[in-house]
XYZ file of C-alpha atoms in Angstrom:
370
model
C 0.000 0.000 0.000
C 1.084 3.596 -0.698
C -0.118 6.395 1.568
C 0.752 10.015 0.810
C 1.069 12.633 3.522
C -1.842 14.530 1.952
C -4.037 14.327 -1.143
C -5.755 17.178 -2.939
C -7.076 14.976 -5.731
C -9.575 13.143 -3.530
C -11.090 16.391 -2.273
C -11.409 17.794 -5.784
C -13.109 14.640 -7.008
C -15.727 15.063 -4.280
C -16.297 18.761 -5.023
C -15.814 19.138 -8.781
C -19.519 19.172 -9.649
C -20.256 21.656 -6.868
C -17.425 23.928 -8.029
C -18.368 24.090 -11.714
C -21.116 26.720 -11.494
C -19.363 29.270 -9.226
C -16.115 28.960 -11.173
C -17.925 29.365 -14.477
C -19.769 32.405 -13.115
C -16.490 34.129 -12.255
C -14.907 33.239 -15.588
C -17.891 34.578 -17.498
C -18.083 37.764 -15.420
C -14.517 38.824 -16.124
C -14.326 40.244 -12.589
C -11.122 38.481 -11.642
C -9.776 41.120 -9.231
C -11.860 42.104 -6.163
C -14.980 40.695 -7.771
C -18.273 39.990 -5.990
C -17.185 36.674 -4.510
C -14.287 38.307 -2.645
C -16.587 40.534 -0.615
C -19.036 37.713 -0.010
C -16.323 35.335 1.149
C -14.844 37.998 3.427
C -18.245 38.422 5.092
C -18.898 34.676 5.338
C -15.490 33.763 6.719
C -15.526 36.603 9.245
C -18.972 35.479 10.411
C -17.742 31.879 10.633
C -14.904 33.024 12.907
C -17.208 35.240 14.978
C -15.688 38.610 14.056
C -16.883 41.719 12.230
C -14.453 42.079 9.338
C -12.449 40.021 6.876
C -9.944 41.365 4.355
C -8.756 38.965 1.667
C -5.105 39.100 0.600
C -2.907 37.077 -1.734
C -1.177 34.803 0.803
C -0.890 33.902 4.463
C 2.522 35.552 4.546
C 1.089 38.834 3.302
C -1.691 38.490 5.880
C 0.967 38.434 8.607
C 3.017 41.247 7.103
C 0.085 43.572 6.423
C -1.556 42.793 9.776
C 1.648 43.938 11.482
C 1.570 47.186 9.531
C -2.152 47.648 10.181
C -1.487 47.259 13.918
C 1.097 50.010 13.803
C 4.190 47.821 13.934
C 7.233 49.156 12.119
C 10.946 49.889 12.088
C 12.656 49.519 15.464
C 9.748 47.698 17.100
C 9.990 44.226 18.608
C 7.388 41.486 18.330
C 7.422 38.423 20.578
C 6.851 35.199 18.662
C 7.637 31.466 18.971
C 10.964 30.013 17.873
C 9.259 26.829 16.704
C 6.925 27.429 13.760
C 7.049 28.032 10.017
C 9.324 30.911 9.078
C 6.495 32.928 7.487
C 5.449 33.969 10.998
C 8.710 35.789 11.704
C 9.128 36.949 8.117
C 5.856 38.858 8.419
C 7.382 40.729 11.352
C 10.638 41.357 9.489
C 8.855 42.554 6.342
C 7.111 45.189 8.473
C 10.552 46.460 9.544
C 10.360 45.109 13.093
C 12.507 42.486 14.839
C 11.159 39.136 16.021
C 12.001 38.274 19.635
C 11.775 34.537 20.049
C 10.323 32.542 22.933
C 10.619 28.796 23.504
C 7.932 26.206 22.894
C 5.368 24.859 25.354
C 6.180 21.183 25.748
C 2.786 19.567 25.169
C 0.865 21.817 22.775
C 3.848 23.052 20.681
C 2.543 26.608 21.022
C 4.390 29.560 22.522
C 5.445 29.042 26.159
C 3.280 31.662 27.849
C 5.351 31.512 31.056
C 8.342 32.936 29.161
C 6.642 35.831 27.364
C 6.976 38.515 30.039
C 10.719 37.918 30.395
C 11.091 38.777 26.688
C 9.253 42.118 26.892
C 11.336 45.282 26.528
C 10.599 48.959 25.965
C 10.623 48.241 22.229
C 8.010 45.464 22.392
C 4.918 46.347 20.379
C 3.048 43.061 20.026
C 2.771 39.331 20.641
C 2.403 37.272 17.478
C 1.399 33.754 18.520
C 0.786 30.637 16.445
C -1.957 28.029 16.725
C 0.475 25.357 15.581
C -0.582 22.138 13.837
C -4.247 23.005 14.546
C -3.998 23.229 18.337
C -5.037 26.592 19.864
C -2.543 28.581 21.880
C -3.551 29.382 25.480
C -5.191 32.721 24.767
C -6.421 33.982 28.160
C -2.997 34.497 29.773
C -1.613 35.902 26.506
C -4.400 38.492 26.379
C -3.808 39.325 30.061
C -0.088 39.895 29.485
C -0.828 42.028 26.428
C -3.290 44.211 28.328
C -0.869 44.607 31.236
C 1.928 45.808 28.945
C -0.313 47.564 26.380
C 0.702 45.273 23.526
C -1.113 44.268 20.347
C -2.009 40.600 19.855
C -1.868 39.022 16.400
C -2.944 35.411 15.885
C -1.311 33.242 13.230
C -4.153 30.871 12.389
C -2.683 29.444 9.182
C -2.900 25.856 10.453
C -6.022 26.072 12.580
C -9.126 27.042 10.585
C -12.126 26.224 12.795
C -10.181 25.317 15.938
C -11.785 26.309 19.246
C -10.385 27.868 22.412
C -12.879 27.482 25.266
C -15.645 26.920 22.685
C -14.806 30.115 20.796
C -13.205 30.177 17.337
C -9.542 31.040 17.196
C -8.930 34.270 15.327
C -11.512 36.114 17.417
C -9.236 36.982 20.377
C -6.513 39.298 19.112
C -6.373 42.708 17.479
C -5.969 40.867 14.177
C -5.757 37.260 13.035
C -4.089 35.874 9.922
C -5.143 32.891 7.812
C -3.517 31.122 4.905
C -5.534 29.409 2.194
C -2.569 27.537 0.777
C -3.983 24.439 -0.967
C -3.031 21.932 1.756
C -4.558 23.912 4.641
C -7.766 22.769 6.338
C -9.448 25.351 4.114
C -7.401 25.714 0.948
C -7.745 27.531 -2.371
C -6.455 26.398 -5.769
C -3.310 28.475 -5.217
C -2.065 31.027 -2.712
C -4.494 33.141 -0.726
C -4.933 34.620 2.727
C -7.108 36.748 4.980
C -6.850 39.058 7.952
C -9.861 39.114 10.261
C -10.524 41.653 13.000
C -13.114 43.361 15.159
C -11.257 46.655 14.827
C -12.647 49.113 12.286
C -9.287 50.898 12.337
C -7.373 47.722 11.437
C -9.954 46.880 8.765
C -9.714 50.312 7.127
C -5.930 50.213 7.227
C -5.878 46.718 5.695
C -8.139 47.771 2.820
C -5.647 50.489 1.935
C -2.536 48.373 2.417
C -3.697 45.499 0.212
C -4.680 47.708 -2.738
C -1.941 50.265 -3.480
C -3.011 52.528 -0.620
C -5.767 53.968 -2.709
C -8.946 55.688 -1.636
C -10.265 56.189 -5.157
C -9.168 54.626 -8.433
C -6.188 56.967 -8.803
C -6.038 58.591 -5.369
C -3.364 57.001 -3.180
C -3.235 58.221 0.424
C -0.551 55.819 1.712
C 2.177 53.723 0.092
C 0.353 50.437 -0.191
C 0.921 47.042 -1.796
C -0.634 44.786 -4.401
C -1.994 41.944 -2.260
C -5.532 40.984 -3.192
C -7.354 37.680 -2.921
C -8.324 36.567 -6.455
C -12.048 36.332 -7.170
C -11.746 32.787 -8.499
C -10.079 31.640 -5.264
C -12.785 33.375 -3.238
C -15.517 31.589 -5.193
C -13.822 28.237 -4.585
C -13.313 29.007 -0.894
C -16.988 29.939 -0.490
C -17.913 26.425 -1.603
C -15.263 24.801 0.561
C -16.191 26.791 3.670
C -19.513 24.933 3.817
C -17.551 21.687 4.216
C -14.901 22.888 6.668
C -16.545 21.725 9.894
C -17.252 18.307 8.389
C -13.675 17.981 7.169
C -12.362 18.987 10.592
C -14.516 16.316 12.214
C -13.016 13.744 9.858
C -9.529 14.944 10.776
C -10.382 14.552 14.460
C -11.781 11.075 13.829
C -8.611 10.102 11.937
C -6.443 11.498 14.724
C -8.422 9.578 17.348
C -7.861 6.330 15.448
C -4.123 6.988 15.114
C -3.925 7.782 18.835
C -5.810 4.657 19.879
C -3.640 2.413 17.708
C -0.390 3.918 19.010
C -1.471 3.858 22.665
C -2.227 0.152 22.350
C 1.370 -0.484 21.263
C 2.958 1.201 24.332
C 5.979 2.157 22.215
C 8.135 5.247 22.773
C 6.156 7.440 20.364
C 5.093 10.853 21.702
C 1.582 11.579 20.441
C -0.245 14.880 19.863
C -1.803 16.450 22.954
C -5.157 18.205 23.272
C -5.503 20.608 26.199
C -8.762 20.830 28.157
C -9.420 24.287 26.727
C -8.884 23.226 23.113
C -10.589 21.654 20.161
C -7.712 20.537 17.943
C -8.378 20.432 14.174
C -5.276 18.398 13.261
C -3.938 20.250 10.264
C -1.011 17.943 10.960
C -0.744 14.783 13.025
C 2.719 15.299 14.489
C 4.440 12.588 16.523
C 7.874 12.594 18.101
C 10.188 9.657 17.544
C 13.805 8.748 18.179
C 16.075 8.002 15.211
C 13.756 10.070 13.008
C 15.809 9.878 9.823
C 15.928 6.081 9.920
C 12.235 5.839 10.795
C 11.301 8.158 7.940
C 13.405 6.226 5.427
C 11.940 2.875 6.459
C 8.399 4.234 6.266
C 9.112 5.463 2.735
C 10.430 2.012 1.797
C 7.056 0.647 2.878
C 5.029 3.180 0.904
C 4.305 5.704 3.662
C 5.285 9.307 2.930
C 5.939 11.555 5.903
C 7.270 15.088 6.371
C 9.296 17.049 8.921
C 7.760 20.237 10.357
C 10.282 21.868 11.007
C 13.941 20.738 10.926
C 15.541 24.082 11.882
C 14.179 26.421 14.582
C 13.781 29.973 13.357
C 16.372 31.474 15.683
C 19.029 29.245 14.080
C 18.074 30.024 10.481
C 20.886 31.760 8.614
C 18.636 34.653 7.618
C 18.310 35.591 11.314
C 21.988 35.293 12.260
C 22.044 39.086 12.689
C 19.867 38.694 15.795
C 22.750 36.844 17.533
C 20.798 33.879 18.828
C 22.751 30.683 19.368
C 22.173 26.985 19.775
C 20.860 26.227 23.237
C 18.852 29.449 23.582
C 15.530 27.621 23.131
C 16.143 23.977 24.041
C 12.570 22.707 23.680
C 12.198 24.119 20.183
C 15.590 22.725 19.206
C 14.760 19.288 20.584
C 11.439 19.111 18.767
C 13.068 20.104 15.490
C 15.055 16.879 15.783
C 12.120 14.636 16.745
C 8.895 15.776 15.064
C 7.561 13.588 12.257
C 4.230 14.361 10.596
C 2.156 11.405 9.435
C -0.409 11.325 6.626
C -3.425 13.432 7.629
C -6.330 14.672 5.546
C -10.125 14.216 5.715
C -10.330 11.602 2.969
C -7.757 9.298 4.602
C -9.321 5.846 5.012
C -9.352 3.667 8.109
C -7.419 1.039 6.176
C -4.706 3.574 5.312
C -4.444 4.815 8.904
C -4.129 1.269 10.225
C -1.442 0.542 7.647
C 0.561 3.655 8.588
C 0.247 2.857 12.294
C 1.280 -0.753 11.752
C 4.352 0.237 9.755
C 5.450 2.848 12.309
C 4.948 0.479 15.229
C 6.918 -2.267 13.504
C 9.776 0.084 12.667
C 9.965 1.664 16.139
C 9.878 -1.728 17.859
C 12.895 -2.881 15.851
C 15.177 0.155 16.142
């Protein structure tokens, strides 16, 4: 048997008839840039997340970058963010002209270690940019409390957690702004790059509308130096269809994760499984386990038809592009350790029980013989 780490083909096969009419409507309209479906999707996704406003942009990275600018973050500012995540999180800060200040990882949830945030705050700190990593919500209440105490902005990176819940409330509805990616493999993905910033702040919303579209107020009246970062109408039309299925797909991910977890717990092997905190509803964008001898395990799984991935092999503070910040190995030991151990297994809604059992069997066999 061959099991890929994700499959977009299966989802398209299920949706292709449902997608034909809205895609055809956009193609016939000729309104490919900021067409009707963009505004409708912005309203629908914001409502889904429980906030007032949504502003579509051309990628999750631009969502992070422009959200920083919209929150008043700029040159000379510092933004506290986790050392263990995808580099787009810190690049959004850097693109705004600010410096990321890294904090180590919480051991169970893989989110930012809230207990270490206050120690990282300086006079230059402007915001906390947290990540709901792998689909598990960060612990928002203490983060919001710290931010209020120190008068900091809070930006949520929700790129891997569409529909996840913190204390029965959708993530993305807690901070001053929240950023989503609609990269094709996300829980809610377009047919290319796309992103969105959501917010309850009218000020952030108005600023975002300018920033994403050349800073213009009228067709040829530009009141700030803006950017070209707009969600394509065709992507918005596709995402409107997919949004109706998101909760169902997330339930399937949770069901798949529960089966993986049960099968691995029965084996009693030294495999560290994903954790779900009492406050959280995990949506399992990734099913990330920790194993010893990862390289060998990964190679043997591949030999048996199981494709896996590593998220992420190098912590951000040790990336060459951030060597100017003078971090060194050992600064964030949890993040560094997890970069050596994390292995992500196949996870997507259409994964079958037979495939999950096969993956689990192969991993158990390999780990019991290493």
